[in-house]
Every structure is written in C-alpha cells, then in structure tokens.
CSV table of C-alpha atoms in Angstrom, one decimal:
chain,number,residue,atom,x,y,z
A,9,MET,CA,-3.8,-9.4,-45.1
A,10,PRO,CA,-6.0,-7.6,-42.4
A,11,LYS,CA,-5.8,-4.0,-43.1
A,12,PRO,CA,-4.0,-1.6,-40.8
A,13,GLU,CA,-5.7,0.9,-38.0
A,14,PRO,CA,-4.7,3.7,-36.3
A,15,HIS,CA,-2.1,3.5,-33.5
A,16,THR,CA,-3.8,4.1,-30.3
A,17,HIS,CA,-2.6,3.7,-26.2
A,18,LEU,CA,-3.3,0.5,-24.4
A,19,ASP,CA,-6.8,0.4,-22.3
A,20,PRO,CA,-6.2,-1.0,-19.0
A,21,GLN,CA,-7.3,-4.3,-19.8
A,22,ALA,CA,-5.1,-4.8,-22.5
A,23,ARG,CA,-2.8,-3.6,-19.9
A,24,TRP,CA,-3.8,-6.4,-17.9
A,25,ALA,CA,-3.5,-9.5,-20.8
A,26,LEU,CA,0.1,-7.8,-21.5
A,27,ALA,CA,0.9,-8.0,-17.5
A,28,ALA,CA,-0.6,-11.7,-17.9
A,29,VAL,CA,0.7,-12.9,-20.4
A,30,ALA,CA,4.1,-11.9,-20.2
A,31,THR,CA,4.5,-13.6,-16.4
A,32,GLY,CA,2.6,-16.8,-17.7
A,33,ALA,CA,5.6,-17.1,-21.2
A,34,PHE,CA,8.0,-16.4,-19.1
A,35,CYS,CA,7.0,-19.1,-16.1
A,36,VAL,CA,6.7,-21.6,-18.8
A,37,GLN,CA,10.3,-20.4,-20.0
A,38,LEU,CA,11.3,-20.9,-17.2
A,39,ASP,CA,10.1,-24.2,-16.3
A,40,SER,CA,11.1,-25.9,-19.9
A,41,PHE,CA,15.0,-25.0,-18.8
A,42,ALA,CA,15.3,-24.6,-15.2
A,43,LEU,CA,16.1,-28.2,-14.8
A,44,ASN,CA,17.9,-29.4,-17.4
A,45,LEU,CA,21.8,-28.4,-15.8
A,46,ALA,CA,19.9,-29.7,-12.6
A,47,LEU,CA,18.8,-33.0,-13.5
A,48,PRO,CA,22.0,-34.8,-11.6
A,49,VAL,CA,20.8,-33.5,-8.7
A,50,VAL,CA,17.0,-34.1,-9.2
A,51,ARG,CA,18.7,-37.9,-9.7
A,52,ALA,CA,20.8,-38.3,-6.2
A,53,ALA,CA,18.2,-36.6,-4.2
A,54,LEU,CA,15.2,-39.0,-5.6
A,55,HIS,CA,17.5,-41.6,-6.7
A,56,GLY,CA,16.0,-42.6,-10.1
A,57,SER,CA,17.8,-43.6,-13.1
A,58,ALA,CA,18.8,-41.5,-16.1
A,59,THR,CA,16.8,-42.2,-18.6
A,60,ALA,CA,13.8,-42.0,-16.5
A,61,THR,CA,15.2,-38.6,-14.7
A,62,ALA,CA,15.2,-37.4,-18.6
A,63,TRP,CA,11.2,-37.6,-18.8
A,64,VAL,CA,11.3,-34.8,-15.8
A,65,VAL,CA,12.6,-32.3,-18.7
A,66,SER,CA,10.9,-34.5,-22.5
A,67,GLY,CA,7.3,-35.5,-20.6
A,68,TYR,CA,6.8,-31.8,-19.5
A,69,LEU,CA,8.0,-30.4,-23.0
A,70,LEU,CA,5.7,-33.6,-25.0
A,71,ALA,CA,2.4,-32.5,-23.1
A,72,ALA,CA,3.0,-28.7,-23.5
A,73,GLY,CA,3.8,-29.1,-27.3
A,74,SER,CA,1.1,-31.7,-28.2
A,75,LEU,CA,-2.0,-29.8,-26.8
A,76,MET,CA,-1.1,-26.8,-27.7
A,77,PRO,CA,-3.8,-27.0,-30.8
A,78,LEU,CA,-6.3,-28.3,-28.6
A,79,ALA,CA,-5.7,-25.4,-26.4
A,80,GLY,CA,-5.8,-22.7,-28.5
A,81,ARG,CA,-8.9,-23.9,-30.2
A,82,LEU,CA,-10.4,-24.1,-26.2
A,83,GLY,CA,-9.6,-20.7,-26.2
A,84,ASP,CA,-11.9,-20.1,-29.0
A,85,LEU,CA,-14.7,-21.7,-28.2
A,86,TYR,CA,-14.9,-20.9,-24.5
A,87,GLY,CA,-13.2,-17.9,-23.6
A,88,ARG,CA,-9.1,-17.3,-24.5
A,89,ARG,CA,-9.6,-15.1,-20.6
A,90,ARG,CA,-11.0,-18.3,-19.1
A,91,ILE,CA,-8.9,-20.6,-20.5
A,92,LEU,CA,-6.0,-19.1,-19.8
A,93,THR,CA,-6.9,-18.4,-16.3
A,94,ALA,CA,-7.3,-22.3,-15.7
A,95,GLY,CA,-4.1,-23.1,-17.5
A,96,LEU,CA,-2.1,-21.0,-14.8
A,97,ALA,CA,-4.0,-22.2,-11.7
A,98,LEU,CA,-3.0,-25.9,-13.4
A,99,PHE,CA,0.4,-24.5,-13.8
A,100,GLY,CA,0.7,-23.2,-11.0
A,101,GLY,CA,-0.7,-26.2,-8.6
A,102,ALA,CA,1.5,-28.3,-10.5
A,103,ALA,CA,4.3,-26.5,-9.4
A,104,VAL,CA,3.4,-27.2,-6.4
A,105,LEU,CA,3.2,-31.3,-6.5
A,106,CYS,CA,6.5,-30.8,-8.5
A,107,ALA,CA,8.1,-28.8,-5.0
A,108,LEU,CA,6.6,-31.5,-2.6
A,109,ALA,CA,6.8,-35.0,-4.5
A,110,PRO,CA,8.4,-37.3,-2.4
A,111,SER,CA,9.9,-39.9,-5.6
A,112,LEU,CA,10.4,-39.5,-9.5
A,113,ARG,CA,7.2,-41.4,-10.4
A,114,LEU,CA,5.5,-38.7,-8.9
A,115,LEU,CA,8.1,-36.1,-9.5
A,116,VAL,CA,7.4,-37.3,-13.4
A,117,ALA,CA,3.3,-36.8,-13.0
A,118,ALA,CA,3.3,-33.8,-11.4
A,119,ARG,CA,5.4,-32.1,-15.1
A,120,VAL,CA,2.9,-33.6,-17.4
A,121,VAL,CA,0.5,-32.0,-15.5
A,122,GLN,CA,2.6,-28.8,-15.2
A,123,GLY,CA,2.6,-29.5,-19.3
A,124,VAL,CA,-1.0,-29.1,-19.5
A,125,GLY,CA,-1.2,-26.2,-18.3
A,126,GLY,CA,1.8,-24.6,-19.8
A,127,ALA,CA,-0.3,-25.8,-22.9
A,128,LEU,CA,-2.9,-24.0,-21.8
A,129,ILE,CA,-1.4,-20.6,-21.4
A,130,MET,CA,1.0,-19.7,-24.3
A,131,PRO,CA,-1.9,-20.3,-27.3
A,132,ALA,CA,-4.7,-18.9,-25.3
A,133,GLY,CA,-2.6,-16.0,-23.6
A,134,LEU,CA,-1.3,-14.8,-27.1
A,135,ALA,CA,-4.2,-14.8,-29.2
A,136,LEU,CA,-5.9,-12.5,-25.7
A,137,LEU,CA,-3.4,-9.9,-26.1
A,138,THR,CA,-3.8,-9.9,-30.2
A,139,HIS,CA,-7.6,-9.2,-29.1
A,140,ALA,CA,-6.9,-6.4,-26.0
A,141,CYS,CA,-5.3,-4.4,-27.7
A,142,PRO,CA,-5.7,-2.2,-31.3
A,143,PRO,CA,-4.6,-4.0,-34.1
A,144,GLY,CA,-1.6,-0.9,-34.3
A,145,ARG,CA,-0.4,-1.8,-31.2
A,146,GLY,CA,-0.5,-5.9,-30.8
A,147,ARG,CA,2.4,-6.8,-32.5
A,148,GLY,CA,4.2,-4.1,-29.8
A,149,ALA,CA,2.5,-5.6,-26.5
A,150,MET,CA,3.2,-9.0,-27.9
A,151,GLY,CA,7.3,-8.7,-28.9
A,152,ARG,CA,7.7,-7.5,-25.2
A,153,ALA,CA,5.7,-10.3,-23.6
A,154,LEU,CA,7.5,-12.1,-26.1
A,155,GLY,CA,11.4,-10.7,-25.1
A,156,LEU,CA,10.8,-11.7,-21.1
A,157,ALA,CA,9.9,-15.4,-22.0
A,158,GLY,CA,13.4,-15.3,-24.5
A,159,LEU,CA,15.1,-14.1,-21.2
A,160,ALA,CA,13.9,-17.2,-19.1
A,161,THR,CA,14.3,-19.0,-22.3
A,162,VAL,CA,18.2,-18.6,-22.0
A,163,CYS,CA,18.5,-17.8,-17.7
A,164,GLY,CA,16.5,-20.7,-16.8
A,165,PRO,CA,19.3,-23.6,-17.1
A,166,PHE,CA,21.8,-21.5,-15.5
A,167,LEU,CA,19.5,-19.6,-12.6
A,168,GLY,CA,17.8,-23.3,-11.8
A,169,GLY,CA,21.2,-25.1,-12.0
A,170,ALA,CA,22.8,-22.3,-9.4
A,171,LEU,CA,19.3,-23.2,-7.2
A,172,ALA,CA,19.9,-26.9,-7.6
A,173,ARG,CA,22.7,-26.0,-5.8
A,174,SER,CA,23.0,-23.8,-3.3
A,175,VAL,CA,19.2,-24.3,-2.3
A,176,SER,CA,17.3,-26.6,-3.7
A,177,TRP,CA,16.3,-28.3,-7.0
A,178,ARG,CA,12.7,-27.8,-5.4
A,179,ALA,CA,12.6,-24.2,-5.8
A,180,VAL,CA,12.7,-24.0,-9.2
A,181,PHE,CA,9.3,-24.8,-8.8
A,182,TRP,CA,8.5,-22.8,-5.8
A,183,LEU,CA,9.6,-19.3,-7.4
A,184,THR,CA,7.1,-20.5,-10.1
A,185,VAL,CA,4.6,-20.3,-7.4
A,186,PRO,CA,4.0,-16.4,-6.8
A,187,LEU,CA,4.5,-15.8,-10.4
A,188,ALA,CA,1.6,-18.0,-11.9
A,189,VAL,CA,-1.0,-16.7,-9.0
A,190,ALA,CA,0.3,-13.0,-10.2
A,191,ALA,CA,-0.7,-13.6,-13.4
A,192,ALA,CA,-3.7,-15.6,-12.6
A,193,LEU,CA,-4.9,-12.4,-10.9
A,194,CYS,CA,-3.7,-10.2,-13.9
A,195,ALA,CA,-5.8,-12.1,-16.0
A,196,ARG,CA,-9.2,-11.4,-14.6
A,197,ARG,CA,-8.5,-7.8,-15.2
A,198,ALA,CA,-8.3,-8.6,-19.2
A,199,ALA,CA,-11.3,-8.4,-21.6
A,200,GLU,CA,-12.6,-12.1,-22.7
A,201,SER,CA,-12.7,-12.9,-26.3
A,202,ARG,CA,-13.7,-15.7,-28.1
A,203,ASP,CA,-14.6,-16.8,-31.7
A,204,PRO,CA,-18.6,-16.2,-32.5
A,205,ASP,CA,-18.8,-18.0,-35.1
A,206,ALA,CA,-17.1,-21.5,-33.5
A,207,GLY,CA,-20.4,-22.5,-31.7
A,208,ARG,CA,-20.1,-25.3,-28.6
A,209,SER,CA,-18.8,-28.2,-30.7
A,210,LEU,CA,-15.3,-29.4,-30.2
A,211,ASP,CA,-14.2,-32.0,-32.9
A,212,VAL,CA,-13.2,-34.7,-30.8
A,213,VAL,CA,-11.8,-36.5,-33.9
A,214,GLY,CA,-9.5,-34.5,-35.0
A,215,ALA,CA,-8.5,-32.9,-30.8
A,216,ILE,CA,-6.6,-36.5,-30.8
A,217,ALA,CA,-4.8,-36.1,-34.2
A,218,ALA,CA,-4.1,-33.2,-33.4
A,219,THR,CA,-2.5,-34.2,-29.9
A,220,GLY,CA,-0.7,-37.7,-31.3
A,221,VAL,CA,1.0,-35.8,-34.0
A,222,PRO,CA,3.4,-33.1,-32.1
A,223,ALA,CA,4.2,-35.8,-29.3
A,224,CYS,CA,5.4,-38.5,-32.0
A,225,LEU,CA,6.9,-36.4,-34.0
A,226,ALA,CA,9.0,-35.1,-31.1
A,227,ARG,CA,10.0,-38.4,-29.8
A,228,TRP,CA,11.2,-39.0,-33.4
A,229,LEU,CA,13.4,-36.3,-33.6
A,230,GLU,CA,14.2,-36.8,-30.2
A,231,GLN,CA,15.7,-40.3,-31.4
A,232,GLY,CA,16.1,-40.4,-35.2
A,233,ALA,CA,17.1,-44.0,-35.5
A,234,ASP,CA,13.3,-44.9,-34.4
A,235,TRP,CA,11.0,-44.7,-36.8
A,236,GLY,CA,7.8,-45.9,-35.8
A,237,TRP,CA,7.3,-42.4,-33.8
A,238,ALA,CA,7.8,-41.0,-37.7
A,239,VAL,CA,5.4,-44.0,-38.9
A,240,GLY,CA,3.2,-42.5,-36.0
A,241,ALA,CA,3.1,-38.8,-37.4
A,242,VAL,CA,2.1,-39.6,-40.5
A,243,LEU,CA,-0.6,-41.5,-39.8
A,244,LEU,CA,-2.2,-39.7,-37.6
A,245,GLY,CA,-1.7,-36.6,-39.9
A,246,GLY,CA,-3.8,-38.5,-42.3
A,247,LEU,CA,-6.5,-39.3,-39.5
A,248,PHE,CA,-6.6,-35.8,-38.6
A,249,VAL,CA,-6.5,-34.2,-42.1
A,250,ARG,CA,-9.8,-36.8,-42.9
A,251,ALA,CA,-11.7,-36.1,-39.5
A,252,GLU,CA,-11.1,-31.6,-40.1
A,253,ARG,CA,-12.0,-32.3,-44.1
A,254,ARG,CA,-15.0,-34.2,-42.6
A,255,SER,CA,-16.0,-31.8,-39.2
A,256,PRO,CA,-18.3,-28.8,-39.2
A,257,ALA,CA,-17.1,-27.0,-36.9
A,258,PRO,CA,-13.3,-29.0,-37.6
A,259,LEU,CA,-10.5,-28.0,-35.1
A,260,VAL,CA,-8.0,-26.0,-37.2
A,261,ASP,CA,-9.9,-24.9,-40.1
A,262,LEU,CA,-7.5,-26.9,-43.5
A,263,ALA,CA,-7.3,-23.2,-45.3
A,264,LEU,CA,-5.5,-22.3,-42.6
A,265,PHE,CA,-2.0,-24.5,-44.2
A,266,ARG,CA,-3.0,-22.4,-47.6
A,267,ASN,CA,-2.0,-19.4,-46.3
A,268,ARG,CA,1.3,-19.1,-47.8
A,269,PRO,CA,2.7,-16.3,-44.9
A,270,TYR,CA,1.5,-17.7,-41.9
A,271,VAL,CA,3.0,-21.0,-43.0
A,272,ALA,CA,6.3,-19.5,-44.3
A,273,LEU,CA,6.8,-17.7,-40.8
A,274,THR,CA,6.1,-20.7,-38.9
A,275,VAL,CA,8.1,-23.7,-40.5
A,276,ALA,CA,11.2,-20.5,-40.4
A,277,GLY,CA,10.1,-20.0,-37.1
A,278,ALA,CA,10.9,-23.9,-36.2
A,279,VAL,CA,14.5,-23.5,-37.9
A,280,ALA,CA,15.4,-20.5,-35.9
A,281,ASN,CA,14.0,-22.4,-32.7
A,282,SER,CA,15.9,-24.8,-33.5
A,283,ALA,CA,19.0,-23.0,-34.0
A,284,THR,CA,18.7,-21.7,-30.6
A,285,VAL,CA,18.4,-24.3,-28.5
A,286,ALA,CA,21.1,-25.4,-30.4
A,287,LEU,CA,23.4,-22.2,-29.3
A,288,LEU,CA,21.8,-23.1,-26.0
A,289,TYR,CA,23.5,-25.9,-25.4
A,290,VAL,CA,26.8,-25.5,-27.9
A,291,VAL,CA,28.3,-21.4,-26.4
A,292,PRO,CA,28.0,-23.0,-22.3
A,293,TRP,CA,29.3,-26.1,-23.3
A,294,THR,CA,32.2,-24.7,-24.9
A,295,LEU,CA,32.5,-22.5,-22.2
A,296,GLN,CA,32.6,-25.1,-19.4
A,297,GLN,CA,34.2,-27.8,-21.0
A,298,THR,CA,37.1,-26.2,-23.1
A,299,ALA,CA,37.1,-22.5,-21.4
A,300,GLY,CA,37.6,-24.3,-18.3
A,301,TRP,CA,35.2,-21.7,-16.7
A,302,SER,CA,32.2,-22.5,-14.3
A,303,VAL,CA,28.8,-23.2,-14.7
A,304,ARG,CA,28.1,-19.7,-12.3
A,305,ASP,CA,30.4,-17.8,-14.4
A,306,ALA,CA,29.1,-19.0,-17.6
A,307,GLY,CA,25.9,-18.2,-17.1
A,308,VAL,CA,27.0,-14.6,-15.5
A,309,VAL,CA,29.0,-14.1,-19.5
A,310,PHE,CA,25.9,-16.1,-21.1
A,311,ALA,CA,23.8,-13.3,-19.8
A,312,VAL,CA,24.7,-10.7,-22.8
A,313,PRO,CA,23.6,-13.2,-25.3
A,314,ALA,CA,20.5,-13.8,-23.2
A,315,GLY,CA,19.7,-10.1,-23.3
A,316,ALA,CA,20.0,-10.2,-27.2
A,317,LEU,CA,18.0,-13.2,-27.5
A,318,ALA,CA,15.1,-11.4,-25.1
A,319,VAL,CA,15.6,-7.6,-26.7
A,320,GLY,CA,15.3,-9.6,-30.2
A,321,GLY,CA,11.5,-10.8,-29.5
A,322,SER,CA,10.6,-7.2,-28.9
A,323,LEU,CA,11.9,-6.2,-31.5
A,324,ALA,CA,9.4,-8.7,-33.4
A,325,GLY,CA,6.8,-6.2,-32.0
A,326,ARG,CA,7.7,-3.4,-34.5
A,327,VAL,CA,7.7,-5.5,-38.0
A,328,ARG,CA,5.3,-5.0,-40.3
A,329,PRO,CA,2.9,-8.3,-40.8
A,330,ALA,CA,4.4,-7.7,-45.4
A,331,ALA,CA,7.6,-7.0,-44.5
A,332,ALA,CA,7.9,-10.7,-42.0
A,333,VAL,CA,8.7,-13.1,-44.2
A,334,PRO,CA,11.7,-10.5,-45.9
A,335,VAL,CA,13.2,-10.0,-42.1
A,336,MET,CA,12.4,-13.2,-41.3
A,337,ALA,CA,14.5,-14.1,-44.4
A,338,LEU,CA,17.1,-11.9,-43.6
A,339,CYS,CA,17.3,-12.9,-39.7
A,340,LEU,CA,18.0,-16.6,-40.6
A,341,ALA,CA,21.2,-14.9,-42.3
A,342,VAL,CA,22.7,-12.9,-40.1
A,343,ALA,CA,21.8,-15.9,-38.0
A,344,ALA,CA,23.5,-18.4,-40.5
A,345,ALA,CA,26.8,-16.5,-40.5
A,346,ALA,CA,27.0,-15.7,-36.6
A,347,LEU,CA,26.3,-19.3,-36.0
A,348,ALA,CA,29.4,-20.4,-38.2
A,349,ALA,CA,31.4,-17.6,-36.6
A,350,ALA,CA,31.0,-19.0,-33.3
A,351,THR,CA,31.9,-22.2,-34.1
A,352,CYS,CA,34.8,-21.0,-36.0
A,353,THR,CA,36.1,-19.0,-34.1
A,354,THR,CA,38.9,-18.9,-31.5
A,355,GLY,CA,38.5,-17.3,-28.1
A,356,THR,CA,35.9,-16.2,-25.4
A,357,PRO,CA,35.7,-12.9,-26.7
A,358,ALA,CA,35.2,-13.5,-30.7
A,359,LEU,CA,32.6,-16.4,-28.9
A,360,LEU,CA,30.5,-14.1,-26.9
A,361,ILE,CA,30.2,-11.6,-29.8
A,362,ALA,CA,29.0,-14.3,-32.7
A,363,SER,CA,26.7,-15.7,-30.1
A,364,THR,CA,25.0,-12.2,-29.3
A,365,ALA,CA,24.7,-11.4,-32.6
A,366,ALA,CA,23.3,-14.7,-33.7
A,367,ALA,CA,20.9,-15.0,-30.3
A,368,GLY,CA,19.8,-11.2,-31.4
A,369,ALA,CA,19.1,-12.2,-35.2
A,370,LEU,CA,17.3,-15.6,-33.9
A,371,GLY,CA,15.5,-13.2,-31.6
A,372,VAL,CA,14.1,-11.6,-34.1
A,373,ALA,CA,13.1,-14.3,-36.4
A,374,GLY,CA,11.5,-16.6,-33.0
A,375,GLY,CA,9.2,-13.4,-32.3
A,376,LEU,CA,8.4,-12.8,-35.8
A,377,ALA,CA,6.8,-16.5,-35.7
A,378,LEU,CA,4.5,-15.3,-32.6
A,379,THR,CA,3.6,-12.3,-33.9
A,380,GLY,CA,3.5,-12.1,-37.6
A,381,THR,CA,1.3,-15.6,-37.4
A,382,GLN,CA,-1.1,-13.2,-35.6
A,383,ALA,CA,-0.8,-10.8,-38.0
A,384,VAL,CA,-1.7,-12.6,-41.0
A,385,VAL,CA,-4.6,-14.9,-40.0
A,386,ARG,CA,-8.3,-13.3,-38.7
A,387,ARG,CA,-8.4,-12.3,-35.6
A,388,GLU,CA,-11.8,-14.7,-34.4
A,389,ARG,CA,-9.7,-17.5,-34.9
A,390,ALA,CA,-6.2,-16.4,-33.2
A,391,GLY,CA,-6.5,-19.0,-31.0
A,392,GLU,CA,-6.2,-22.0,-33.2
A,393,ALA,CA,-3.3,-20.2,-35.2
A,394,SER,CA,-1.3,-20.0,-32.4
A,395,GLY,CA,-1.6,-23.4,-30.9
A,396,VAL,CA,-0.8,-24.3,-34.3
A,397,THR,CA,2.6,-22.3,-34.4
A,398,LYS,CA,3.6,-22.8,-30.6
A,399,ALA,CA,3.0,-27.0,-31.4
A,400,VAL,CA,5.2,-27.1,-33.9
A,401,LEU,CA,7.9,-24.6,-32.5
A,402,THR,CA,8.1,-26.8,-29.5
A,403,ALA,CA,7.8,-30.3,-31.4
A,404,THR,CA,10.6,-29.8,-34.0
A,405,ALA,CA,12.8,-27.9,-30.5
A,406,GLY,CA,14.3,-31.3,-30.1
A,407,ALA,CA,16.1,-31.4,-33.5
A,408,GLY,CA,18.5,-28.0,-32.0
A,409,LEU,CA,20.4,-30.6,-30.5
A,410,ALA,CA,20.6,-33.6,-32.6
A,411,LEU,CA,22.0,-31.4,-34.8
A,412,THR,CA,24.7,-30.0,-32.8
A,413,GLY,CA,26.4,-34.1,-33.1
A,414,GLY,CA,26.6,-33.6,-29.5
A,415,GLY,CA,25.3,-35.3,-26.4
A,416,GLU,CA,26.0,-37.2,-23.8
A,417,GLU,CA,27.0,-40.6,-25.6
A,418,ALA,CA,29.1,-38.1,-28.4
A,419,GLY,CA,32.7,-37.6,-26.9
A,420,ALA,CA,33.3,-35.3,-30.3
A,421,HIS,CA,32.6,-31.5,-29.7
A,422,PRO,CA,29.3,-30.1,-31.0
A,423,SER,CA,29.4,-28.2,-33.7
A,424,LEU,CA,26.7,-25.4,-34.6
A,425,LEU,CA,27.9,-25.3,-38.5
A,426,LEU,CA,24.6,-27.9,-39.4
A,427,PRO,CA,22.2,-25.2,-37.8
A,428,ALA,CA,24.3,-22.6,-39.5
A,429,ALA,CA,23.7,-24.4,-43.0
A,430,VAL,CA,19.6,-25.3,-41.9
A,431,CYS,CA,19.5,-21.5,-41.6
A,432,LEU,CA,21.0,-20.6,-44.6
A,433,ALA,CA,18.7,-23.1,-46.7
A,434,THR,CA,16.1,-22.0,-44.7
A,435,ALA,CA,16.3,-18.7,-45.7
A,436,ALA,CA,17.3,-18.8,-49.6
A,437,VAL,CA,14.0,-20.8,-49.7
A,438,LEU,CA,12.3,-17.8,-48.7
A,439,VAL,CA,13.8,-15.7,-51.1
A,440,CYS,CA,13.6,-17.7,-53.6
A,441,ALA,CA,9.9,-18.2,-52.9
A,442,ARG,CA,9.3,-14.3,-52.3
A,443,VAL,CA,11.0,-13.2,-55.7
A,444,LEU,CA,8.8,-16.5,-57.6
A,445,SER,CA,5.7,-15.1,-56.1
A,446,TYR,CA,6.8,-11.9,-57.0
A,447,VAL,CA,7.2,-12.8,-60.8
A,448,LEU,CA,4.1,-14.6,-61.0
A,449,GLY,CA,2.2,-11.4,-59.9
A,450,LEU,CA,3.5,-10.0,-63.1
A,451,VAL,CA,2.7,-11.7,-65.0
A,452,ARG,CA,-0.5,-12.6,-64.3
A,453,GLY,CA,-1.2,-8.6,-63.8
A,454,ARG,CA,-0.1,-8.4,-67.8
A,455,VAL,CA,-2.2,-11.3,-68.5
A,456,PRO,CA,-5.6,-9.4,-69.0
A,457,VAL,CA,-3.5,-6.0,-70.3
A,458,ARG,CA,-2.8,-8.3,-73.2
A,459,ALA,CA,-6.2,-10.2,-74.1
A,460,LEU,CA,-7.7,-6.9,-74.1
A,461,LEU,CA,-5.0,-5.6,-76.6
A,462,ARG,CA,-5.1,-8.6,-78.9
A,463,GLY,CA,-9.3,-7.4,-78.7
A,464,ARG,CA,-8.6,-4.1,-79.9
A,465,ALA,CA,-6.9,-5.3,-82.7
A,466,ARG,CA,-9.0,-7.8,-83.5
A,467,GLY,CA,-11.8,-5.3,-83.4
C-alpha cells in the first residue's frame, strides 16, 4: 500500500491533465452508448441488416476493451501523455470518418478504429492523471473525471436517440470531434510520465494473447450458447500466462494478480459495471413499454438517476485506499437492495427513487474500481494496472444485459432481480474474505508470542 502524503493543491499541469482525462473519458463513454437507441435510424439510412448494424456498437466496444491492456503498457513504456494525445487524435479522426461514412461497412470499420482510439485514451489518461496529481489529491481528481464519464454513460443513449430523430445520426459523431480536439490540446499542456524501469521492449506474444482474451470473453458473454469463445479465452489465457512467465519485460507483471485488494476491487467493479448496464436497460425500457412514456420524456426523467451515477463516481475519489474494499462491499449491498426494489415496486415515482439509489451506489462502486486499484499498485506501472482493470470492466459489461433476461427476441419483461442477487453475493464474498483475512492476521500475529513463551518456559 502506498504511503499517504500530505494533500497539496493541483499545479497547472495537473489541472490540464484533469481537463484532458475528463473530456476524453466523456467522449469515450458518450460514443459507447450514444447509438444504442439510434441503431434503427442508422440501419434505415444505410440499408443494412440488423446483425450488421449491431456491429456499429459491438465493434467499437470489442476494439476498446480488448486493446486496453496493451494500451496501458504502451503508456508506461513510451509516455502516458504521448499515448493519450495519439488516442485522442485517432478518436477524433475516426469520428469524422464515422460522420462521413457512405455505407454500413465503412461505418463499422471506422467505429473499430474509433474503439482503438478509445482504448488508448482511458488507461493512459488515468495513469497520466495519477502521476500528475500529488498522492493525496489524485483520487479526488480521478473521481471528478469519472463522474463526468458516468454522466455520459447514462445520458448517451437518450442524447444519441434525440439527435438521430431530430437532426441526424451523424450529428452524434460531429459532437465528439471538437471535444476530442479540446482534450488533445489540454493533454499537450500536461506533464509527461512513464515507467523508468520499463525499458523499450514490448512483449509481443503477451500483447497478442492479452488482446484476444477480453475479445473472446466479451463475445462469449454476448452469446452464452457459443462455448467456442469461452474455450478460446481459456486457451489464450494459458498462452498469456506462459508468455508472461518467460518474458524478461512482461506486458503485465503476474504479481499484479497476487495483489488481493487490486483483484477484489477489479472483480467487484466488473459486477458493478454489469449491474449498471442492466439498470440502464431495464429502467428506460420500463418507462417506455410499461408506463408508455416517449423516449424524450423518459430521458428527461432519467436525468435524476444519471446525476446520482455521476455524483457517485466523483465521491469514489474521497474514499481512502484502506477503506476501498469495505466501501465497495457496502455499495454492492445497497445496490442489490435498490435493484430488487426497482423490480418489485409499482408506480413511476417509486421506480425512480429505487433506481436513483441504485445508480448512486453503483456509481461509487464503479469509480472505486478505478480509483481504488490505482491507489494499491506502484505508481510506475499505473498504466498497466488501469489497462487490465478497464479491459475486465469492458469485457464483462455485456453480461449485464444477459442477466436481465431481456433482449429483442425475449418477450418477457426484463428484470433486475438476478443482477441484484449477483451484487449481493459479491458483497457477501468481499465481507467473508475481509473477515477471514483479519482472523488469519490475528492468528499469525500470535504465533511468535506463543513460541517465545514456550521458549521461556523451557528455559
């Protein structure tokens, strides 16, 4: 655990880094979800099939999620500011190509390129912000950046749907171009940082395997009946472990997975992220299909849970590293109760109250998955750690929709009961692990004393 240091004010370079990361994260999250409600409009405009049109979203998410471990390590090797700036330039340029795409095939290709840019932005940006801020202020700054990103996550679908119906679906991409340019200009004013012990070599085999594992995992979670993707993830995972053990400069230090707080926060964050995706799907669906609200009215009302999610993300930065795991368990327990209440309640006001409580708790949990993990690893390898965490969060996000039992082919009302049960089970595991660790610590602490007493008795 890093030693706490006195809190100091952010210097100008740290403020520029915060502006760059917050704006870049907003762009990445906005374009992750802005086309969800606009896909029918895109399909009609470009005359594509439903299967091909879905890749406008899936291609972006797969590229972003699978490349994040590599992107985080590239930042450690060659400079986080350099990789962040390159990612923003690639993201903005790909957004222009998306806005001008004359066919669905070219749109999907441009979206994949945009996902590559998004993969470079997030891990490198979080690591840059971690190093730019004093240790006492980094978590708070990161929480503010993640809060803005959380607002884009919730408002993205409704904003994209409104723009697609009132202006054009291409306006969604034009909106992100000036934001990406502004973020790149801010990044250029931030201080550069890298891992001084990283050398200049890149673990190519590990990079290929690390890219394939989250891609296969994400496809399997989207298509649970196709076990070939699961087998592919296991095989590539074995190749990755073998390559990292043999590499003199591994892409990911396997000691990272022996860091229990890091693993606990990453796994729990993946559960929270999946539950957030489920919440974002079920509540708007209920408002539109059951209550009969329009997309615009549902979007306006859902701004309250959106605000709670954003505030929760910013509050995560105020949690001390030592309290991150217990607070994560508490947030998941609160979210479980609120998700269950949102499913079982009747009436729109009660639904919105329950969903707001769930969004706030999940916002804190999702923020802790990033701020907490950055606080329990060496600052020199912050990019590597954030890349692995973001890859896990992105790859498992698709499980949230599967847990609801919803989907276009399912006629049943989607439910939040299963996501609530998963959140509660994860919270219970975190509590049990914490108690067990405490008990084992007491036992180990008493052993030397007992041995000493035995020695004195024999003497």
